[in-house]
């Protein structure tokens, strides 16, 4: 059961900007824990996209950016391209006594129109 | 190049057991925590279990606690997941995942392709 909430889908035309929200609570994002983002292309394993809220690993285009504020975080994709079509997941740490210490978002499917 | 290769998946009847293995290469295995993350077909990601670099810190999702056991062999650069009393809802791809840190609290910087476990009678 996902603790972090994301919109099921977002879409945009090539070249446009889209954003994906990730809403948590006081035991995870609101407690100050970092948010990380993963991209899962169809039929492949997830890949790290953004670490520690805003950091892009080597090889990730600067069209991808992350931010965090309060109990939420966001992933922005600018200059949308066809090969950005994928599922995107946020992830954080949770300190509540029940549940898992590592929590994922519900996932967002990005469609390029 | 970091590589994580899972093995041991398959079809198993409810109530039976299965053991997954993950062979790691391309990094100093005993410096990092490791995890298992699963994904039911067509569904989202679920963290299953994690183990710190020296096996001193181990944790499980509530959904598998008491049934699954994670372990590692640093001498053989290998991670394991012993799954007992399997249920239909355990059906998923199981990914071996590397943490960016030696203990919990980091992020998942490398993922294996996954081993499919199907629990069905």
XYZ file of N, CA and C in Angstrom:
702
model
N 0.847 -1.198 0.000
C 0.000 0.000 0.000
C 0.883 1.248 0.000
N 0.806 2.052 -1.073
C 1.662 3.206 -1.222
C 1.288 4.307 -0.246
N 2.316 4.909 0.329
C 2.135 5.988 1.278
C 2.225 7.339 0.586
N 2.902 7.377 -0.553
C 3.093 8.613 -1.299
C 2.128 8.621 -2.497
N 1.431 9.737 -2.680
C 0.399 9.829 -3.708
C 0.877 10.609 -4.927
N 0.703 10.010 -6.089
C 1.040 10.652 -7.362
C -0.200 10.616 -8.263
N -0.286 11.536 -9.230
C -1.382 11.436 -10.208
C -1.162 10.210 -11.067
N -2.244 9.500 -11.434
C -2.074 8.271 -12.242
C -1.436 8.530 -13.594
N -1.736 9.681 -14.187
C -1.205 9.948 -15.515
C -1.080 11.443 -15.759
N -0.117 11.787 -16.589
C 0.033 13.143 -17.111
C 0.402 13.002 -18.578
N 0.070 14.002 -19.362
C 0.398 13.947 -20.779
C 0.761 15.334 -21.290
N 1.487 15.335 -22.400
C 1.874 16.604 -23.007
C 2.374 16.379 -24.411
N 2.359 17.432 -25.187
C 2.866 17.363 -26.555
C 4.386 17.444 -26.539
N 5.013 16.966 -27.598
C 6.480 17.093 -27.680
C 6.901 18.544 -27.498
N 7.936 18.745 -26.695
C 8.446 20.080 -26.444
C 7.828 20.774 -25.238
N 6.689 20.255 -24.770
C 6.023 20.891 -23.639
C 6.671 20.501 -22.316
N 6.201 21.170 -21.244
C 6.662 20.890 -19.885
C 5.545 20.201 -19.116
N 5.897 19.133 -18.422
C 4.927 18.469 -17.549
C 5.534 18.351 -16.149
N 4.658 18.297 -15.163
C 5.120 18.098 -13.795
C 4.342 16.962 -13.141
N 5.023 16.256 -12.266
C 4.423 15.142 -11.525
C 4.578 15.444 -10.043
N 3.478 15.429 -9.326
C 3.525 15.704 -7.898
C 3.636 14.402 -7.105
N 4.173 14.517 -5.910
C 4.334 13.386 -5.007
C 3.995 13.907 -3.612
N 2.863 13.488 -3.083
C 2.380 14.020 -1.813
C 2.515 12.980 -0.713
N 3.187 13.364 0.353
C 3.378 12.458 1.476
C 2.760 12.995 2.746
N 3.452 12.772 3.869
C 2.927 13.215 5.144
C 4.022 13.518 6.132
N 3.636 13.648 7.392
C 4.569 14.095 8.427
C 5.583 13.029 8.831
N 5.366 11.790 8.411
C 6.314 10.731 8.778
C 7.311 10.446 7.663
N 7.173 11.087 6.547
C 8.096 10.835 5.443
C 8.631 12.154 4.877
N 8.059 12.647 3.816
C 8.587 13.875 3.207
C 8.542 15.034 4.199
N 7.439 15.167 4.922
C 7.291 16.248 5.887
C 8.250 16.168 7.055
N 8.820 14.999 7.288
C 9.791 14.823 8.366
C 11.193 15.221 7.928
N 11.313 15.636 6.676
C 12.601 16.093 6.178
C 13.387 15.069 5.386
N 12.803 13.888 5.176
C 13.531 12.869 4.422
C 13.574 13.237 2.938
N 14.662 12.839 2.318
C 14.844 13.140 0.900
C 13.850 12.371 0.040
N 13.596 12.930 -1.146
C 12.754 12.283 -2.140
C 13.609 11.928 -3.353
N 13.406 10.754 -3.859
C 14.145 10.279 -5.030
C 13.132 9.886 -6.104
N 13.539 9.980 -7.348
C 12.641 9.678 -8.465
C 13.255 8.616 -9.373
N 12.401 7.738 -9.885
C 12.823 6.656 -10.765
C 11.971 6.666 -12.020
N 12.612 6.353 -13.132
C 11.944 6.237 -14.418
C 11.924 4.763 -14.825
N 10.757 4.274 -15.221
C 10.659 2.893 -15.685
C 10.108 2.879 -17.104
N 10.993 2.676 -18.054
C 10.579 2.551 -19.448
C 9.856 1.224 -19.636
N 8.967 1.132 -20.620
C 8.193 -0.109 -20.818
C 9.074 -1.344 -20.913
N 8.768 -2.355 -20.114
C 9.467 -3.623 -20.171
C 10.857 -3.636 -19.572
N 11.213 -2.583 -18.835
C 12.555 -2.530 -18.254
C 12.486 -2.308 -16.747
N 13.643 -2.428 -16.092
C 13.718 -2.173 -14.661
C 13.728 -0.675 -14.400
N 13.276 -0.253 -13.231
C 13.370 1.164 -12.884
C 14.817 1.646 -12.916
N 14.977 2.939 -13.184
C 16.298 3.562 -13.245
C 16.251 4.838 -12.423
N 17.307 5.085 -11.652
C 17.366 6.305 -10.844
C 17.406 7.536 -11.751
N 16.525 8.489 -11.474
C 16.411 9.700 -12.293
C 16.868 10.944 -11.529
N 16.397 11.067 -10.288
C 16.732 12.196 -9.426
C 16.999 11.640 -8.028
N 18.113 12.028 -7.428
C 18.397 11.610 -6.064
C 18.398 12.828 -5.135
N 18.069 12.592 -3.880
C 18.126 13.625 -2.840
C 17.479 14.928 -3.311
N 16.259 14.787 -3.777
C 15.362 15.895 -4.125
C 15.673 16.584 -5.453
N 16.960 16.875 -5.696
C 17.284 17.716 -6.848
C 18.463 17.242 -7.694
N 19.127 16.162 -7.287
C 20.374 15.787 -7.946
C 20.159 14.811 -9.108
N 20.747 15.166 -10.237
C 20.677 14.292 -11.415
C 21.929 13.438 -11.492
N 21.778 12.112 -11.534
C 22.954 11.251 -11.750
C 23.566 11.529 -13.115
N 24.814 11.151 -13.243
C 25.497 11.308 -14.521
C 24.703 10.622 -15.626
N 24.505 11.342 -16.738
C 23.817 10.767 -17.877
C 22.358 11.144 -17.973
N 21.791 11.671 -16.908
C 20.389 12.098 -16.938
C 20.329 13.526 -17.496
N 19.547 13.746 -18.542
C 19.483 15.084 -19.165
C 18.966 16.138 -18.200
N 19.404 17.374 -18.401
C 18.964 18.458 -17.509
C 17.533 18.896 -17.797
N 16.862 18.199 -18.713
C 15.422 18.434 -18.916
C 14.617 17.915 -17.711
N 15.241 17.057 -16.926
C 14.591 16.507 -15.737
C 15.079 17.273 -14.504
N 14.126 17.718 -13.673
C 14.501 18.420 -12.455
C 13.530 18.077 -11.346
N 14.040 18.121 -10.116
C 13.213 17.799 -8.966
C 13.206 18.934 -7.965
N 12.137 18.969 -7.174
C 12.033 19.954 -6.106
C 11.238 19.338 -4.962
N 11.357 19.986 -3.808
C 10.666 19.486 -2.618
C 10.272 20.671 -1.751
N 9.065 20.587 -1.170
C 8.602 21.630 -0.265
C 7.555 21.063 0.673
N 7.768 21.233 1.958
C 6.797 20.752 2.932
C 6.630 19.246 2.876
N 5.403 18.800 2.655
C 5.119 17.367 2.591
C 5.002 16.864 1.162
N 5.495 17.645 0.194
C 5.377 17.243 -1.212
C 6.672 17.440 -1.969
N 6.735 16.784 -3.109
C 7.859 16.943 -4.017
C 7.305 16.931 -5.431
N 8.115 17.397 -6.374
C 7.680 17.428 -7.771
C 8.823 17.070 -8.698
N 8.454 16.433 -9.795
C 9.389 16.155 -10.881
C 8.895 16.919 -12.095
N 9.791 17.676 -12.712
C 9.438 18.420 -13.915
C 10.223 17.865 -15.098
N 9.547 17.741 -16.216
C 10.196 17.350 -17.464
C 9.932 18.458 -18.466
N 10.985 19.106 -18.929
C 10.836 20.148 -19.933
C 11.279 19.615 -21.296
N 10.811 20.249 -22.355
C 11.171 19.789 -23.698
C 10.813 18.324 -23.885
N 9.570 17.969 -23.571
C 9.120 16.579 -23.584
C 9.462 15.884 -24.900
N 9.984 14.666 -24.790
C 10.350 13.881 -25.964
C 9.610 12.545 -25.956
N 9.514 11.924 -27.115
C 8.785 10.660 -27.248
C 9.357 9.582 -26.332
N 10.679 9.572 -26.180
C 11.262 8.518 -25.341
C 11.199 8.824 -23.852
N 10.471 9.878 -23.482
C 10.177 10.132 -22.071
C 8.940 9.374 -21.630
N 8.244 8.739 -22.584
C 7.062 7.954 -22.235
C 7.485 6.798 -21.340
N 6.989 6.824 -20.112
C 7.420 5.861 -19.105
C 6.558 6.033 -17.861
N 6.783 5.140 -16.904
C 6.198 5.303 -15.580
C 7.244 5.939 -14.672
N 6.791 6.850 -13.829
C 7.688 7.566 -12.920
C 7.218 7.360 -11.481
N 8.173 7.058 -10.600
C 7.868 6.801 -9.203
C 8.723 7.689 -8.291
N 8.100 8.253 -7.275
C 8.863 8.913 -6.232
C 9.090 7.909 -5.096
N 10.074 8.198 -4.264
C 10.409 7.297 -3.152
C 11.018 8.114 -2.016
N 10.688 7.727 -0.790
C 11.253 8.408 0.362
C 11.398 7.417 1.511
N 11.813 7.921 2.645
C 11.947 7.116 3.852
C 10.803 7.486 4.780
N 10.314 6.496 5.541
C 9.187 6.740 6.440
C 9.524 6.248 7.831
N 9.265 7.084 8.850
C 9.649 6.708 10.207
C 8.482 6.253 11.086
N 7.351 5.977 10.465
C 6.235 5.500 11.282
C 6.499 4.070 11.733
N 5.971 3.688 12.891
C 6.252 2.381 13.479
C 5.613 1.244 12.678
N 4.540 1.542 11.988
C 3.901 0.516 11.157
C 4.265 0.752 9.708
N 4.250 -0.290 8.918
C 4.571 -0.131 7.516
C 6.052 -0.288 7.250
N 6.452 0.117 6.076
C 7.829 -0.068 5.643
C 8.639 1.207 5.817
N 9.945 1.071 6.051
C 10.791 2.265 6.146
C 11.005 2.934 4.790
N 10.933 2.162 3.726
C 11.101 2.725 2.389
C 9.738 2.708 1.688
N 9.313 3.850 1.233
C 7.990 3.963 0.623
C 8.094 4.547 -0.780
N 7.250 4.025 -1.659
C 7.187 4.498 -3.026
C 5.876 5.238 -3.269
N 5.906 6.076 -4.301
C 4.676 6.690 -4.749
C 3.844 5.702 -5.550
N 2.621 6.097 -5.840
C 1.682 5.246 -6.563
C 2.036 5.105 -8.039
N 2.915 5.980 -8.523
C 3.348 5.883 -9.912
C 2.542 6.761 -10.851
N 3.210 7.356 -11.812
C 2.565 8.218 -12.809
C 3.015 7.811 -14.200
N 2.047 7.583 -15.075
C 2.370 7.256 -16.459
C 2.400 8.542 -17.269
N 3.520 8.803 -17.901
C 3.658 9.976 -18.765
C 3.437 9.556 -20.212
N 2.503 10.246 -20.866
C 2.185 9.989 -22.268
C 2.553 11.210 -23.102
N 3.266 10.969 -24.179
C 3.619 12.052 -25.103
C 2.622 12.009 -26.261
N 1.867 13.074 -26.389
C 0.772 13.109 -27.360
C 1.255 13.179 -28.800
N 31.310 -1.554 -14.698
C 29.857 -1.416 -14.851
C 29.146 -2.263 -13.788
N 28.242 -1.621 -13.071
C 27.477 -2.341 -12.048
C 26.497 -3.297 -12.717
N 26.508 -4.536 -12.248
C 25.542 -5.530 -12.742
C 24.925 -6.257 -11.558
N 23.621 -6.427 -11.611
C 22.875 -7.177 -10.606
C 22.012 -8.179 -11.365
N 22.275 -9.462 -11.147
C 21.584 -10.501 -11.909
C 20.870 -11.448 -10.953
N 19.539 -11.423 -11.034
C 18.721 -12.271 -10.177
C 18.520 -13.650 -10.797
N 18.327 -14.627 -9.933
C 18.004 -15.987 -10.382
C 17.162 -16.672 -9.312
N 16.534 -17.766 -9.700
C 15.760 -18.544 -8.738
C 14.258 -18.365 -8.831
N 13.802 -17.509 -9.721
C 12.362 -17.319 -9.866
C 11.702 -18.526 -10.511
N 10.372 -18.546 -10.494
C 9.645 -19.648 -11.111
C 8.222 -19.715 -10.612
N 7.567 -20.817 -10.962
C 6.184 -21.040 -10.551
C 6.182 -21.960 -9.331
N 5.445 -21.586 -8.304
C 5.416 -22.358 -7.063
C 3.992 -22.368 -6.526
N 3.627 -23.439 -5.870
C 2.283 -23.538 -5.300
C 2.167 -22.731 -4.011
N 0.965 -22.270 -3.694
C 0.773 -21.557 -2.430
C 1.234 -22.410 -1.246
N 1.902 -21.754 -0.295
C 2.388 -22.444 0.881
C 3.800 -22.995 0.747
N 4.314 -23.045 -0.481
C 5.649 -23.593 -0.697
C 6.710 -22.502 -0.575
N 7.965 -22.901 -0.777
C 9.094 -21.988 -0.603
C 9.878 -21.805 -1.890
N 10.635 -20.702 -1.935
C 11.500 -20.395 -3.072
C 12.643 -19.534 -2.554
N 13.813 -19.694 -3.158
C 14.960 -18.881 -2.752
C 15.493 -18.125 -3.949
N 15.521 -16.803 -3.837
C 16.082 -15.957 -4.882
C 17.539 -15.632 -4.564
N 18.332 -15.518 -5.613
C 19.727 -15.106 -5.480
C 19.985 -13.907 -6.377
N 20.968 -13.128 -6.013
C 21.386 -11.980 -6.819
C 22.906 -11.959 -6.846
N 23.473 -12.039 -8.039
C 24.920 -11.954 -8.209
C 25.287 -10.530 -8.573
N 26.143 -9.920 -7.761
C 26.524 -8.525 -7.956
C 27.951 -8.419 -8.475
N 28.187 -7.442 -9.338
C 29.531 -7.193 -9.846
C 29.657 -5.737 -10.246
N 30.905 -5.290 -10.382
C 31.156 -3.925 -10.832
C 31.263 -2.897 -9.729
N 31.168 -3.319 -8.472
C 31.326 -2.405 -7.340
C 31.770 -3.216 -6.127
N 32.201 -2.510 -5.075
C 32.649 -3.178 -3.855
C 31.415 -3.562 -3.041
N 30.986 -4.799 -3.219
C 29.693 -5.271 -2.689
C 29.567 -5.016 -1.184
N 30.612 -5.299 -0.425
C 30.486 -5.231 1.027
C 30.552 -3.801 1.579
N 30.531 -2.800 0.709
C 30.451 -1.412 1.152
C 29.020 -0.882 1.204
N 28.071 -1.626 0.635
C 26.745 -1.077 0.417
C 25.617 -1.952 0.958
N 24.561 -1.274 1.410
C 23.326 -1.980 1.733
C 22.685 -2.462 0.438
N 21.879 -3.502 0.559
C 21.173 -4.075 -0.589
C 19.714 -4.301 -0.216
N 18.863 -4.341 -1.234
C 17.430 -4.473 -1.003
C 16.796 -5.388 -2.039
N 15.599 -5.830 -1.709
C 14.701 -6.475 -2.671
C 13.456 -5.589 -2.794
N 13.110 -5.269 -4.023
C 11.910 -4.485 -4.322
C 11.100 -5.288 -5.336
N 9.797 -5.411 -5.096
C 8.992 -6.201 -6.014
C 7.950 -5.367 -6.733
N 7.487 -5.919 -7.851
C 6.480 -5.245 -8.662
C 5.560 -6.303 -9.252
N 4.338 -6.348 -8.757
C 3.347 -7.245 -9.334
C 3.065 -6.805 -10.762
N 2.753 -7.737 -11.654
C 2.521 -7.378 -13.058
C 1.487 -6.270 -13.199
N 1.885 -5.198 -13.866
C 0.989 -4.072 -14.096
C 0.764 -3.175 -12.897
N 1.491 -3.415 -11.811
C 1.296 -2.640 -10.582
C 2.527 -1.807 -10.248
N 2.488 -1.146 -9.101
C 3.573 -0.271 -8.684
C 4.672 -0.999 -7.926
N 5.627 -0.208 -7.427
C 6.790 -0.742 -6.733
C 6.506 -0.902 -5.244
N 7.026 -1.975 -4.668
C 6.881 -2.229 -3.234
C 8.211 -2.698 -2.679
N 8.765 -1.970 -1.713
C 9.971 -2.415 -1.029
C 9.647 -3.644 -0.192
N 10.499 -4.667 -0.280
C 10.258 -5.936 0.401
C 11.164 -6.097 1.616
N 12.472 -5.885 1.414
C 13.418 -6.132 2.494
C 14.741 -5.467 2.177
N 15.503 -5.153 3.228
C 16.812 -4.560 3.057
C 17.792 -5.093 4.081
N 19.081 -5.024 3.741
C 20.142 -5.510 4.622
C 21.343 -4.583 4.499
N 21.898 -4.182 5.629
C 23.039 -3.273 5.607
C 24.302 -4.005 5.176
N 25.376 -3.258 5.024
C 26.609 -3.807 4.464
C 27.158 -5.001 5.238
N 26.988 -4.972 6.561
C 27.551 -6.036 7.402
C 26.474 -6.922 8.009
N 25.255 -6.842 7.454
C 24.099 -7.622 7.936
C 23.662 -7.220 9.336
N 24.164 -6.097 9.836
C 23.800 -5.670 11.176
C 22.429 -5.041 11.267
N 21.933 -4.559 10.161
C 20.611 -3.924 10.112
C 19.801 -4.609 9.022
N 18.705 -5.224 9.412
C 17.827 -5.949 8.486
C 16.395 -5.543 8.785
N 15.614 -5.365 7.742
C 14.209 -5.009 7.953
C 13.360 -5.583 6.831
N 12.067 -5.668 7.104
C 11.125 -6.267 6.160
C 9.844 -5.443 6.092
N 9.185 -5.516 4.966
C 7.843 -4.965 4.863
C 6.910 -5.813 5.717
N 5.886 -5.186 6.275
C 4.932 -5.930 7.104
C 4.314 -7.097 6.339
N 4.157 -6.928 5.035
C 3.487 -7.934 4.216
C 4.275 -9.240 4.112
N 5.568 -9.205 4.427
C 6.391 -10.426 4.297
C 7.074 -10.810 5.600
N 6.924 -9.978 6.628
C 7.606 -10.228 7.899
C 7.185 -11.582 8.459
N 8.169 -12.369 8.884
C 7.901 -13.688 9.430
C 7.875 -14.786 8.376
N 7.829 -14.400 7.105
C 7.800 -15.411 6.023
C 9.060 -15.348 5.152
N 9.608 -14.143 4.972
C 10.788 -13.961 4.113
C 12.015 -13.692 4.972
N 13.179 -14.133 4.490
C 14.448 -13.880 5.165
C 15.485 -13.414 4.153
N 16.054 -12.249 4.415
C 17.100 -11.719 3.553
C 18.461 -12.054 4.149
N 19.434 -12.295 3.283
C 20.802 -12.552 3.752
C 21.770 -12.183 2.638
N 23.035 -12.096 2.996
C 24.054 -11.777 2.010
C 25.327 -12.542 2.327
N 26.125 -12.791 1.289
C 27.438 -13.421 1.433
C 28.434 -12.474 0.771
N 29.098 -11.670 1.570
C 30.008 -10.667 1.021
C 31.208 -11.307 0.321
N 31.604 -12.476 0.748
C 32.736 -13.152 0.113
C 32.401 -13.586 -1.310
N 31.097 -13.798 -1.557
C 30.666 -14.248 -2.886
C 29.877 -13.183 -3.629
N 29.878 -11.946 -3.099
C 29.160 -10.841 -3.757
C 27.719 -11.233 -4.107
N 27.042 -11.816 -3.155
C 25.700 -12.346 -3.421
C 24.689 -11.920 -2.374
N 23.464 -11.730 -2.840
C 22.326 -11.380 -1.990
C 21.270 -12.461 -2.178
N 20.549 -12.753 -1.092
C 19.563 -13.823 -1.153
C 18.241 -13.379 -0.543
N 17.174 -14.058 -0.967
C 15.865 -13.867 -0.347
C 15.194 -15.235 -0.245
N 15.074 -15.719 0.986
C 14.374 -16.968 1.230
C 12.902 -16.643 1.465
N 12.045 -17.195 0.625
C 10.611 -16.888 0.700
C 9.852 -18.157 1.076
N 9.240 -18.147 2.247
C 8.453 -19.289 2.735
C 6.977 -18.932 2.783
N 6.148 -19.963 2.890
C 4.690 -19.779 3.015
C 4.175 -18.811 1.970
N 4.547 -19.047 0.737
C 4.197 -18.108 -0.331
C 2.699 -18.055 -0.571
N 2.248 -16.860 -0.936
C 0.830 -16.599 -1.179
C 0.656 -16.077 -2.605
N -0.559 -16.126 -3.104
C -0.832 -15.635 -4.456
C -0.419 -14.174 -4.593
N -0.611 -13.399 -3.530
C -0.285 -11.972 -3.586
C 1.220 -11.688 -3.580
N 2.036 -12.719 -3.448
C 3.485 -12.544 -3.560
C 3.941 -12.619 -5.014
N 3.043 -12.927 -5.929
C 3.377 -13.000 -7.343
C 3.863 -11.640 -7.829
N 5.084 -11.592 -8.355
C 5.683 -10.320 -8.764
C 7.056 -10.561 -9.384
N 7.555 -9.516 -10.012
C 8.978 -9.456 -10.359
C 9.716 -8.978 -9.115
N 10.781 -9.674 -8.764
C 11.585 -9.309 -7.603
C 12.918 -8.746 -8.106
N 13.142 -7.461 -7.791
C 14.357 -6.787 -8.235
C 15.375 -6.727 -7.105
N 16.603 -7.066 -7.433
C 17.742 -6.863 -6.534
C 18.207 -5.431 -6.740
N 18.360 -4.687 -5.643
C 18.620 -3.254 -5.755
C 19.776 -2.845 -4.843
N 20.651 -2.034 -5.380
C 21.800 -1.536 -4.616
C 21.450 -0.192 -3.976
N 21.798 -0.028 -2.722
C 21.669 1.254 -2.027
C 22.918 2.079 -2.326
N 22.809 3.394 -2.192
C 23.988 4.227 -2.434
C 24.815 4.382 -1.168
N 24.418 3.742 -0.092
C 25.037 3.920 1.214
C 25.200 2.547 1.879
N 26.007 2.492 2.931
C 26.237 1.217 3.591
C 25.109 0.767 4.495
N 24.336 1.707 4.975
C 23.202 1.373 5.839
C 21.932 1.927 5.214
N 20.824 1.858 5.917
C 19.545 2.303 5.356
C 19.496 3.823 5.281
N 18.638 4.308 4.409
C 18.444 5.746 4.339
C 18.943 6.376 3.058
N 19.592 5.576 2.217
C 20.055 6.094 0.948
C 18.997 5.945 -0.124
N 19.421 5.971 -1.329
C 18.501 5.759 -2.441
C 18.977 4.549 -3.233
N 18.145 4.137 -4.182
C 18.384 2.908 -4.933
C 19.036 3.263 -6.271
N 20.351 3.126 -6.341
C 21.026 3.647 -7.526
C 21.202 2.645 -8.659
N 21.095 1.353 -8.391
C 21.152 0.367 -9.461
C 20.144 -0.754 -9.194
N 19.500 -1.200 -10.279
C 18.452 -2.215 -10.197
C 18.774 -3.376 -11.130
N 18.496 -4.591 -10.662
C 18.542 -5.731 -11.565
C 17.271 -5.802 -12.394
N 17.283 -6.639 -13.405
C 16.133 -6.764 -14.307
C 14.945 -7.465 -13.646
N 15.214 -8.232 -12.623
C 14.131 -8.870 -11.882
C 13.957 -10.343 -12.187
N 13.494 -11.064 -11.177
C 13.152 -12.479 -11.308
C 11.660 -12.616 -11.055
N 10.971 -13.300 -11.961
C 9.512 -13.436 -11.822
C 9.178 -14.618 -10.929
N 8.402 -14.341 -9.892
C 7.887 -15.373 -8.995
C 6.381 -15.435 -9.181
N 5.883 -16.604 -9.540
C 4.450 -16.797 -9.734
C 3.952 -17.836 -8.737
N 3.035 -17.429 -7.884
C 2.473 -18.335 -6.882
C 1.078 -18.727 -7.338
N 0.947 -19.989 -7.722
C -0.324 -20.451 -8.277
C -0.448 -21.960 -8.123
N -1.656 -22.405 -7.889
C -1.903 -23.838 -7.785
C -2.209 -24.431 -9.153
